[in-house]
PDB file of C-alpha atoms in Angstrom:
ATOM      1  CA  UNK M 291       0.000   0.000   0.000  1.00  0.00           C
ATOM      2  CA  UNK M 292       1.357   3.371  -1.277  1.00  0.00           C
ATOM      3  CA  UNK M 293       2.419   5.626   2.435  1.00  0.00           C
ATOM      4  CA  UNK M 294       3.212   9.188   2.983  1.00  0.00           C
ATOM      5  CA  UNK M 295       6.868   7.860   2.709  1.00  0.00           C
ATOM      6  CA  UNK M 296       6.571   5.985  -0.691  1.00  0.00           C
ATOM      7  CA  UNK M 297       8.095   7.965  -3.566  1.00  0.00           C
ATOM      8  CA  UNK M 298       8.322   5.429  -6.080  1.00  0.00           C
ATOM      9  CA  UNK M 299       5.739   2.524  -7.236  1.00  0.00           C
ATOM     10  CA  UNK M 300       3.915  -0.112  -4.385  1.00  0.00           C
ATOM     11  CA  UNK M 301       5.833  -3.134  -4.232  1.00  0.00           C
ATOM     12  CA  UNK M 302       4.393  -5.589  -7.152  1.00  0.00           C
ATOM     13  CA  UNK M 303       1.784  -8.369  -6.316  1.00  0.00           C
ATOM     14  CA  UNK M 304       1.582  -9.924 -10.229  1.00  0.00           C
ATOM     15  CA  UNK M 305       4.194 -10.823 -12.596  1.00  0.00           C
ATOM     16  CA  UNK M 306       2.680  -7.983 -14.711  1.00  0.00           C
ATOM     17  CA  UNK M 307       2.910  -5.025 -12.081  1.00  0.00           C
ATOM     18  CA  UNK M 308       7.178  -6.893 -11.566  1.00  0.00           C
ATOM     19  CA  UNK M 309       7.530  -5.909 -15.761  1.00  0.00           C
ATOM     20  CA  UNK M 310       6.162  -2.690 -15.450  1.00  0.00           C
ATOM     21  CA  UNK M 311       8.301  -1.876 -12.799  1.00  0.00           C
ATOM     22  CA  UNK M 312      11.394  -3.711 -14.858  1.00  0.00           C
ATOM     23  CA  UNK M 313      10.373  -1.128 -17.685  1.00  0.00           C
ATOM     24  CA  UNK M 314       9.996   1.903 -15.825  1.00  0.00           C
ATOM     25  CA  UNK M 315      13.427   1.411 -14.389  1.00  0.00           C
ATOM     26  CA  UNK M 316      14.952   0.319 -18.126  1.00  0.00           C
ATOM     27  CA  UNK M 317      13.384   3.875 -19.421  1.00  0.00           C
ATOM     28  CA  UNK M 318      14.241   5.950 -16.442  1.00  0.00           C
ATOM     29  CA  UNK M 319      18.392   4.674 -16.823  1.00  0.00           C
ATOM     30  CA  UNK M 320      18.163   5.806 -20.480  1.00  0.00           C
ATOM     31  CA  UNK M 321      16.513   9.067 -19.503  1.00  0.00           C
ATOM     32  CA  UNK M 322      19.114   9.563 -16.966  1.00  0.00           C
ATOM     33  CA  UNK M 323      21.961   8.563 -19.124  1.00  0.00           C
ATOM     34  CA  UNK M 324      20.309  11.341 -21.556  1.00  0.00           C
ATOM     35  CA  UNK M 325      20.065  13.997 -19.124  1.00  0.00           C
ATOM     36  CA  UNK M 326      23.613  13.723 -18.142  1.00  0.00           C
ATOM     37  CA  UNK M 327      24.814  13.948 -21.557  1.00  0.00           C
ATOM     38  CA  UNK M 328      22.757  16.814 -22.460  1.00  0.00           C
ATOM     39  CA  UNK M 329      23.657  18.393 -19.367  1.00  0.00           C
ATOM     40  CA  UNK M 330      27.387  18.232 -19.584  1.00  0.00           C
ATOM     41  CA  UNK M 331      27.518  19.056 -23.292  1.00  0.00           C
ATOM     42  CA  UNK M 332      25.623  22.244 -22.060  1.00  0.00           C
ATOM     43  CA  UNK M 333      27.776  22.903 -19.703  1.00  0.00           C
ATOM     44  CA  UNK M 334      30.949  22.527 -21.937  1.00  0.00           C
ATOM     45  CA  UNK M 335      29.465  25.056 -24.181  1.00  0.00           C
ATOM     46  CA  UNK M 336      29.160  27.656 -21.649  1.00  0.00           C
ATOM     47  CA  UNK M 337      32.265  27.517 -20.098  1.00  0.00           C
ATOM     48  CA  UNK M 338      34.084  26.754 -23.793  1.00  0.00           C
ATOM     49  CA  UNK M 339      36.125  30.334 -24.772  1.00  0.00           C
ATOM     50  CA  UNK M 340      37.210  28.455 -28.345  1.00  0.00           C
ATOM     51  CA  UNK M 341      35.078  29.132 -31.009  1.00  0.00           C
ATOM     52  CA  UNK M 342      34.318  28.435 -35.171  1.00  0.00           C
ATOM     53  CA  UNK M 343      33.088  31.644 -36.424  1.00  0.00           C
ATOM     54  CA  UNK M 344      33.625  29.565 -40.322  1.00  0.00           C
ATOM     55  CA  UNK M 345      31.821  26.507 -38.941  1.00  0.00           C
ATOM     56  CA  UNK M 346      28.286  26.663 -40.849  1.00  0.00           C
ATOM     57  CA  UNK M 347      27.333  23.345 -40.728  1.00  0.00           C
ATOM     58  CA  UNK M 348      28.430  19.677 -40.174  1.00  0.00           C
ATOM     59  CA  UNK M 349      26.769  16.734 -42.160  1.00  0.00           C
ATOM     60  CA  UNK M 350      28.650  13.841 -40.390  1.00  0.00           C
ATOM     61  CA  UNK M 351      27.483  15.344 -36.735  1.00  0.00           C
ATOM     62  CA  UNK M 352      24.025  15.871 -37.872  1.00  0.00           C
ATOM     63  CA  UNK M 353      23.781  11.961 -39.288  1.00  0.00           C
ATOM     64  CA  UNK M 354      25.447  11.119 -35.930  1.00  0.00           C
ATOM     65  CA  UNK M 355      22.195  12.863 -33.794  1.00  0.00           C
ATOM     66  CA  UNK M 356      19.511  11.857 -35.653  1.00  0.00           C
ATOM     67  CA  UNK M 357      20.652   8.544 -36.061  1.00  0.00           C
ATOM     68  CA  UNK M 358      21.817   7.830 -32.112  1.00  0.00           C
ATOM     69  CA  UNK M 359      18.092   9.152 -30.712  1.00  0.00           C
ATOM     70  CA  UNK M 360      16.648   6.642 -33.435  1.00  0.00           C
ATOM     71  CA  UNK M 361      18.053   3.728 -31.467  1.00  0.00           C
ATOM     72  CA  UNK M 362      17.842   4.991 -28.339  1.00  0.00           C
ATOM     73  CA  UNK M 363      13.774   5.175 -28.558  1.00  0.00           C
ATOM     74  CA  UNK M 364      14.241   1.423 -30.268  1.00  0.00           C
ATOM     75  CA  UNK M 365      15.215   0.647 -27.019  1.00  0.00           C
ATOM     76  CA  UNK M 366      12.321   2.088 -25.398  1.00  0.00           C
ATOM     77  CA  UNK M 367       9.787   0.924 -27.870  1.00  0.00           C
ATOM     78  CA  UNK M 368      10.475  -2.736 -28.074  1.00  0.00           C
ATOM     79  CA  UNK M 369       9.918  -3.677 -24.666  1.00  0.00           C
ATOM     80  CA  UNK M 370       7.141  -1.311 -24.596  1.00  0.00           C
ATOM     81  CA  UNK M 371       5.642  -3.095 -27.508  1.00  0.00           C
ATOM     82  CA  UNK M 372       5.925  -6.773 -26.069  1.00  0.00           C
ATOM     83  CA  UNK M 373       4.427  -5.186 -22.220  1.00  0.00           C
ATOM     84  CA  UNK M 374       1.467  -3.972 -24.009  1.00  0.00           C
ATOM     85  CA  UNK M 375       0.544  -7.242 -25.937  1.00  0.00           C
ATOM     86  CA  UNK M 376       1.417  -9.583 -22.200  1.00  0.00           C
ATOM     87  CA  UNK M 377      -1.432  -6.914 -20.562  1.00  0.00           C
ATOM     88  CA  UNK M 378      -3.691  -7.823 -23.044  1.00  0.00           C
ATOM     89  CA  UNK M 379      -3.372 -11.249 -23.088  1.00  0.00           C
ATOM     90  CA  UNK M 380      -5.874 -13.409 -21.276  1.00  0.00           C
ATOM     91  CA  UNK M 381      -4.865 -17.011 -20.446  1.00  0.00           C
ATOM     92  CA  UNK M 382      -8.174 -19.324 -19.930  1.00  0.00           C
ATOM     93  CA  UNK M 383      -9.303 -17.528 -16.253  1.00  0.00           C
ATOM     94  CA  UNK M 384     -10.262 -19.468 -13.714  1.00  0.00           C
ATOM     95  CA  UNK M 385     -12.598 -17.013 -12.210  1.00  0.00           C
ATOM     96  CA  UNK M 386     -14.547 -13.855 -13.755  1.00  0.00           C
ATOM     97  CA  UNK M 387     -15.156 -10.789 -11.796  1.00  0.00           C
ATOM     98  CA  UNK M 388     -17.235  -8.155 -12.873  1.00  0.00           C
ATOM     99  CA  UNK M 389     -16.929  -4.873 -11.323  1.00  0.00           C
ATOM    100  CA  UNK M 390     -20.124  -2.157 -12.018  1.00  0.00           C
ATOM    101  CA  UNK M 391     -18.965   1.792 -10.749  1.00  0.00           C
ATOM    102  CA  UNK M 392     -21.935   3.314  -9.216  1.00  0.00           C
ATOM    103  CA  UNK M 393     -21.671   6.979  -7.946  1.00  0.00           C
ATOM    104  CA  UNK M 394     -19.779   6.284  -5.665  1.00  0.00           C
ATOM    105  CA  UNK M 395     -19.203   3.051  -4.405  1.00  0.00           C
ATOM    106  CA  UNK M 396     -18.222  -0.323  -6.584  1.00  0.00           C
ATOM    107  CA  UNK M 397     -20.427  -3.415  -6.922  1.00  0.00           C
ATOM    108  CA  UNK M 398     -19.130  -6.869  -7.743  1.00  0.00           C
ATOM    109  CA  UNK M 399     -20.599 -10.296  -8.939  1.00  0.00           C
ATOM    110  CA  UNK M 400     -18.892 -13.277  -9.281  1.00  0.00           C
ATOM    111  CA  UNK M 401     -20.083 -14.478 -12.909  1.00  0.00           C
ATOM    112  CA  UNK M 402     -19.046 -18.271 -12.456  1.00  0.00           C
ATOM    113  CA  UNK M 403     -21.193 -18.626  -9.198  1.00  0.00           C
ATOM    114  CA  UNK M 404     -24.641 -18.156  -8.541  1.00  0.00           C
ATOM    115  CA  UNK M 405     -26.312 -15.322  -6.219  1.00  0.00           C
ATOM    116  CA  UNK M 406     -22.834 -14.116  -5.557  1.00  0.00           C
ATOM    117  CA  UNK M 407     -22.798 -10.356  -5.996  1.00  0.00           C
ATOM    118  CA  UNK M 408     -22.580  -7.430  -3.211  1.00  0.00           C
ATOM    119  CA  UNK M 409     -21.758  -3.684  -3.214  1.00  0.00           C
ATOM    120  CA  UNK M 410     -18.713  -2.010  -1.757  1.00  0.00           C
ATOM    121  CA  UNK M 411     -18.619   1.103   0.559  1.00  0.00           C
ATOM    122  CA  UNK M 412     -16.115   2.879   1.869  1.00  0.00           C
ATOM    123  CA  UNK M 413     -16.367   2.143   5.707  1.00  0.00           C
ATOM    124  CA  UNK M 414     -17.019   6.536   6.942  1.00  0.00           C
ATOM    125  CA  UNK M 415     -14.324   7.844   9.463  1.00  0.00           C
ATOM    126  CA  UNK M 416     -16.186   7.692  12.768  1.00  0.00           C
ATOM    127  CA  UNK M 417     -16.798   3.797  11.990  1.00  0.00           C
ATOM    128  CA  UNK M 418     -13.653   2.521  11.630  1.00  0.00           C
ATOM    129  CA  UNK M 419     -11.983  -0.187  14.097  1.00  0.00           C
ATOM    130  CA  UNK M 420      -8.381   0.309  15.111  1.00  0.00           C
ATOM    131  CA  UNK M 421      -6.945  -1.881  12.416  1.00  0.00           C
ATOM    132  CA  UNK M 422      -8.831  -0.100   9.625  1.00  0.00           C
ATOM    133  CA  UNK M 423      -7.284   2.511   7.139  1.00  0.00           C
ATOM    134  CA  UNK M 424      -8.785   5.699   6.974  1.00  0.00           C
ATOM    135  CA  UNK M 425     -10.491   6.551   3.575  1.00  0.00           C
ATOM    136  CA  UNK M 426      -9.441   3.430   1.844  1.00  0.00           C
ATOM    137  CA  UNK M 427     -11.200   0.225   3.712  1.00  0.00           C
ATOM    138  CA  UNK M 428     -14.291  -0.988   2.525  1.00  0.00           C
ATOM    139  CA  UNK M 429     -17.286  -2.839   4.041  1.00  0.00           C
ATOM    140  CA  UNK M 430     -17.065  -5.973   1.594  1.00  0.00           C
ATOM    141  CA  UNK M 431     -14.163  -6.698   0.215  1.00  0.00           C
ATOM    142  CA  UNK M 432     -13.519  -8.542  -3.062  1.00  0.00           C
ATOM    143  CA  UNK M 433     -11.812 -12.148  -1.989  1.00  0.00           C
ATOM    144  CA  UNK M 434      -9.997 -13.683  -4.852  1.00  0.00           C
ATOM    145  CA  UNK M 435      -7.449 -16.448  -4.902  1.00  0.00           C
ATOM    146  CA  UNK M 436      -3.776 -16.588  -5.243  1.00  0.00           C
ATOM    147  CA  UNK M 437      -2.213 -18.098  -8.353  1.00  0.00           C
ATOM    148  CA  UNK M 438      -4.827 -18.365 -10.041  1.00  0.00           C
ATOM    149  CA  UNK M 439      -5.578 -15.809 -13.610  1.00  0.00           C
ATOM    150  CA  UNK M 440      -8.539 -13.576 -13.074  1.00  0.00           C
ATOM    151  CA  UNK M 441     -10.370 -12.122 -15.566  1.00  0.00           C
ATOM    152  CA  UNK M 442     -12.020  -8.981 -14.228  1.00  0.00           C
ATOM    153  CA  UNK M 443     -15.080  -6.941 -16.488  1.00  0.00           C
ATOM    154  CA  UNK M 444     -15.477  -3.296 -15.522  1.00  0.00           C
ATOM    155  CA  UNK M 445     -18.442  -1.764 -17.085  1.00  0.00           C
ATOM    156  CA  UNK M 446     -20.526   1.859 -14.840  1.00  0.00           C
ATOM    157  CA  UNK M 447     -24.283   2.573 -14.054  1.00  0.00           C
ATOM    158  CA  UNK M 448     -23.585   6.308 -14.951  1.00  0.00           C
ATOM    159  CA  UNK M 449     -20.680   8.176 -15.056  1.00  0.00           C
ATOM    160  CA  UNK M 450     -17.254   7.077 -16.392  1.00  0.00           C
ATOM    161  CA  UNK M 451     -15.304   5.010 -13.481  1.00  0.00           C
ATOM    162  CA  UNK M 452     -11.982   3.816 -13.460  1.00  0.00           C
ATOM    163  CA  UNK M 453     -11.022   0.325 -11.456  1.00  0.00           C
ATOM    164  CA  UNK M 454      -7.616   0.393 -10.248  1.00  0.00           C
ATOM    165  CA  UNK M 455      -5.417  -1.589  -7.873  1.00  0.00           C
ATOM    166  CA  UNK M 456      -1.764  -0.245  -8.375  1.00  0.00           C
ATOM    167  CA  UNK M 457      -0.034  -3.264  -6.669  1.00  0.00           C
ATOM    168  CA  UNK M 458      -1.634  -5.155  -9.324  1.00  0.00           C
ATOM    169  CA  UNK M 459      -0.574  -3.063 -12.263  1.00  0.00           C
ATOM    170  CA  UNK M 460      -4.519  -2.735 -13.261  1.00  0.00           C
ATOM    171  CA  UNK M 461      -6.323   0.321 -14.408  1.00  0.00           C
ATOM    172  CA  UNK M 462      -9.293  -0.110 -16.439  1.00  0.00           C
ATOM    173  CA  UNK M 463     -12.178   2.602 -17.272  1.00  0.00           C
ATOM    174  CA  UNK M 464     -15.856   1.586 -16.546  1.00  0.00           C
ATOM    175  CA  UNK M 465     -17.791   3.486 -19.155  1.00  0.00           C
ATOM    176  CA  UNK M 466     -21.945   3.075 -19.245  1.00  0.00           C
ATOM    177  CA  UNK M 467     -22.523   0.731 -21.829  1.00  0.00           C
ATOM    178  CA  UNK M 468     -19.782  -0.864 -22.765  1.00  0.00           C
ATOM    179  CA  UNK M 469     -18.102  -3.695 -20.863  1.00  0.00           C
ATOM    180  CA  UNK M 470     -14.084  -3.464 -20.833  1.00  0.00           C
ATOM    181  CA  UNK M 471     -12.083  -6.442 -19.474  1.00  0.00           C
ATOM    182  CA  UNK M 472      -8.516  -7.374 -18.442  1.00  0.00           C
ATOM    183  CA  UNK M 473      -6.621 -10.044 -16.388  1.00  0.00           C
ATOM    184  CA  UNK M 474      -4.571 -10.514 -13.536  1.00  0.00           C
ATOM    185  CA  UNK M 475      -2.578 -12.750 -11.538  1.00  0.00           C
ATOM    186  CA  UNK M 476      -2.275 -12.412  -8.042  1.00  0.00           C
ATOM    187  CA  UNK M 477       1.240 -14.136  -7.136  1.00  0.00           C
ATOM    188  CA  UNK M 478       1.260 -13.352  -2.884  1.00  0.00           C
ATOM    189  CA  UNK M 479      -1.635 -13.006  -0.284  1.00  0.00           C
ATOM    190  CA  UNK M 480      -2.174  -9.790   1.140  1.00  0.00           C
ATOM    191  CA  UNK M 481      -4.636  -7.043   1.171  1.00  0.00           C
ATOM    192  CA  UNK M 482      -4.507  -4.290  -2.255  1.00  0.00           C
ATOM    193  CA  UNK M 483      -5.546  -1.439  -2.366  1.00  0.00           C
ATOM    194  CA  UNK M 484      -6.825   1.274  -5.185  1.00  0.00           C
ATOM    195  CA  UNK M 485      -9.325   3.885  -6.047  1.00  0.00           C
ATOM    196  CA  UNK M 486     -11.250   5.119  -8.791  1.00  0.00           C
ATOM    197  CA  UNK M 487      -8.860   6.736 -10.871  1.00  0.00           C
ATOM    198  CA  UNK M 488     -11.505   8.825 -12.781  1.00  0.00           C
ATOM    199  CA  UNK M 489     -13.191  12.103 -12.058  1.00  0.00           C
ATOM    200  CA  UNK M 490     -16.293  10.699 -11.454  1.00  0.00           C
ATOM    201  CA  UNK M 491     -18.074  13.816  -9.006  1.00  0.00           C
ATOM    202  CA  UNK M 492     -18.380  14.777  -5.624  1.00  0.00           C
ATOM    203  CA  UNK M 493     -17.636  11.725  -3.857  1.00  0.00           C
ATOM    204  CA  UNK M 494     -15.338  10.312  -6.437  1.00  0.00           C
ATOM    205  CA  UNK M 495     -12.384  10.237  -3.480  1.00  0.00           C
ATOM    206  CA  UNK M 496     -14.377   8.112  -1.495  1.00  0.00           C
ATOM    207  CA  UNK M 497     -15.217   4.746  -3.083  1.00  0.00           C
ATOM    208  CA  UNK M 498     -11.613   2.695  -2.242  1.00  0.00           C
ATOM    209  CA  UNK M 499     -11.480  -0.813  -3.927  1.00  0.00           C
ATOM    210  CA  UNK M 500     -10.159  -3.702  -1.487  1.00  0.00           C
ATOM    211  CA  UNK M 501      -8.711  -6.854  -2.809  1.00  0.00           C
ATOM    212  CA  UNK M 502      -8.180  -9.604  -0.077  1.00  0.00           C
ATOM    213  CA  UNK M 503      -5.651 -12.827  -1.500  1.00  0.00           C
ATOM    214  CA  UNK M 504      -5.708 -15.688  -0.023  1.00  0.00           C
ATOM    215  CA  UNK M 505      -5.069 -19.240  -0.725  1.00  0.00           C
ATOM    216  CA  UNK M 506      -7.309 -21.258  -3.103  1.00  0.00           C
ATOM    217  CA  UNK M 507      -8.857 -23.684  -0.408  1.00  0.00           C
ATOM    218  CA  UNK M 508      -9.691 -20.494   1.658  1.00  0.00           C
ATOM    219  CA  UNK M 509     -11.480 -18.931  -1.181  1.00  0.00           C
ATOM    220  CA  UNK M 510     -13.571 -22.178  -1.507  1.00  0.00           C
ATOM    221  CA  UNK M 511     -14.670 -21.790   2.190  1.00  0.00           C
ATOM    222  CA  UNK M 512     -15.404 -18.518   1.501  1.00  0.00           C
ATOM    223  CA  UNK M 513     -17.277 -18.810  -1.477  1.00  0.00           C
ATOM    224  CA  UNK M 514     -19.317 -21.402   0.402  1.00  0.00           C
ATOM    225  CA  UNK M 515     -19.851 -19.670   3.307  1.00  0.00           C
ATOM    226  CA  UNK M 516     -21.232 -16.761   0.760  1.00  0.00           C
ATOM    227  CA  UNK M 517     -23.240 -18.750  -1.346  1.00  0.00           C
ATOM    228  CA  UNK M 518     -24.934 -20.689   1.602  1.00  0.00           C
TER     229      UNK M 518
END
């Protein structure tokens, strides 16, 4: 869960959160490696007292710095290319979730079971226990198991919605409508948090989305429990 003290990206919880993570730190060395150049050919220029007042241009330096950024964004590109078709893909899911964004609060129904579904609402201030977090626990939370690929479908009742769980590396709009879908694999237990990540009206700060993981024979007593 993202603190006061966390300045980079929550600590991943699915293989695809761990590449986007890989790739953010692949483009951020080349962007640093960029900036330094840049900056110390800058700086070399200011404090340089030799000039070329006959220098009017230079074909073989010009080749050089069109050519060298050409490769440097292949670099970027390629593994951008290959993340965005592994977040697409969807791997025969074991469970389907579908998520509806209500203003303001999330409801959920578990497609592959019957007379499973329940609404989410943030739990207010002056109800919370002493192992509750403030503006971001919810009074049902979504229990999926560990392991396993999850297909999730995010679709909204009226405004546009957005589902996300950083820790999961999932951000999906809900628009009225239509019905969006992606996948995800949980790989640790844990509680995840995440918001609605769209500008949805008044309360739009105040509808948190809780993920509990747990093992899969846990989930089947739960379910169980649920259903019965």
């Amino acid at each position: 869960m993202a603190t006061w003290a966390n300045l980079g990206l929550q600590d991943s919880a699915s293989p695809l959160m761990e590449q986007l993570i890989f790739f953010h730190d692949h483009t951020m060395l080349i962007l640093i490696m960029i900036t330094i150049l840049v900056g110390y050919l800058m700086m070399m220029l200011f404090f340089n007292t030799y000039t070329n007042r006959y220098l009017l241009h230079g074909q073989t330096i010009e080749v050089i710095w069109t050519i060298l950024p050409a490769i440097v964004l292949l670099f970027i590109a390629l593994p951008s290319l290959r993340l965005l078709y592994l977040l697409d893909e969807i791997n025969e899911p074991i469970i389907t979730l579908k998520s509806i964004g209500h203003q303001w609060y999330w409801s959920y129904e578990y497609s592959d079971f019957m007379d499973l579904e329940f609404d989410s609402y943030m739990i207010p201030t002056n109800e919370l226990t002493n192992d509750s977090f403030r503006l971001l626990d919810v009074d049902n939370r979504i229990v999926l198991p560990m392991n396993s690929q999850i297909r999730i479908l995010v679709t909204a009742a009226d405004v546009i919605h957005s589902w996300t769980v950083p820790a999961l590396g999932v951000k999906i709009d809900g628009t009225p409508g239509r019905l969006n879908q992606t996948n995800f694999l949980i790989n640790r237990p844990g509680l995840f948090f995440g918001q609605c990540s769209e500008i949805c009206g008044a309360n739009h700060s105040f509808m948190p989305i809780v993920i509990e993981s747990v093992p899969m024979n846990y989930f089947i007593k739960w379910i169980s429990s649920t259903i019965n």
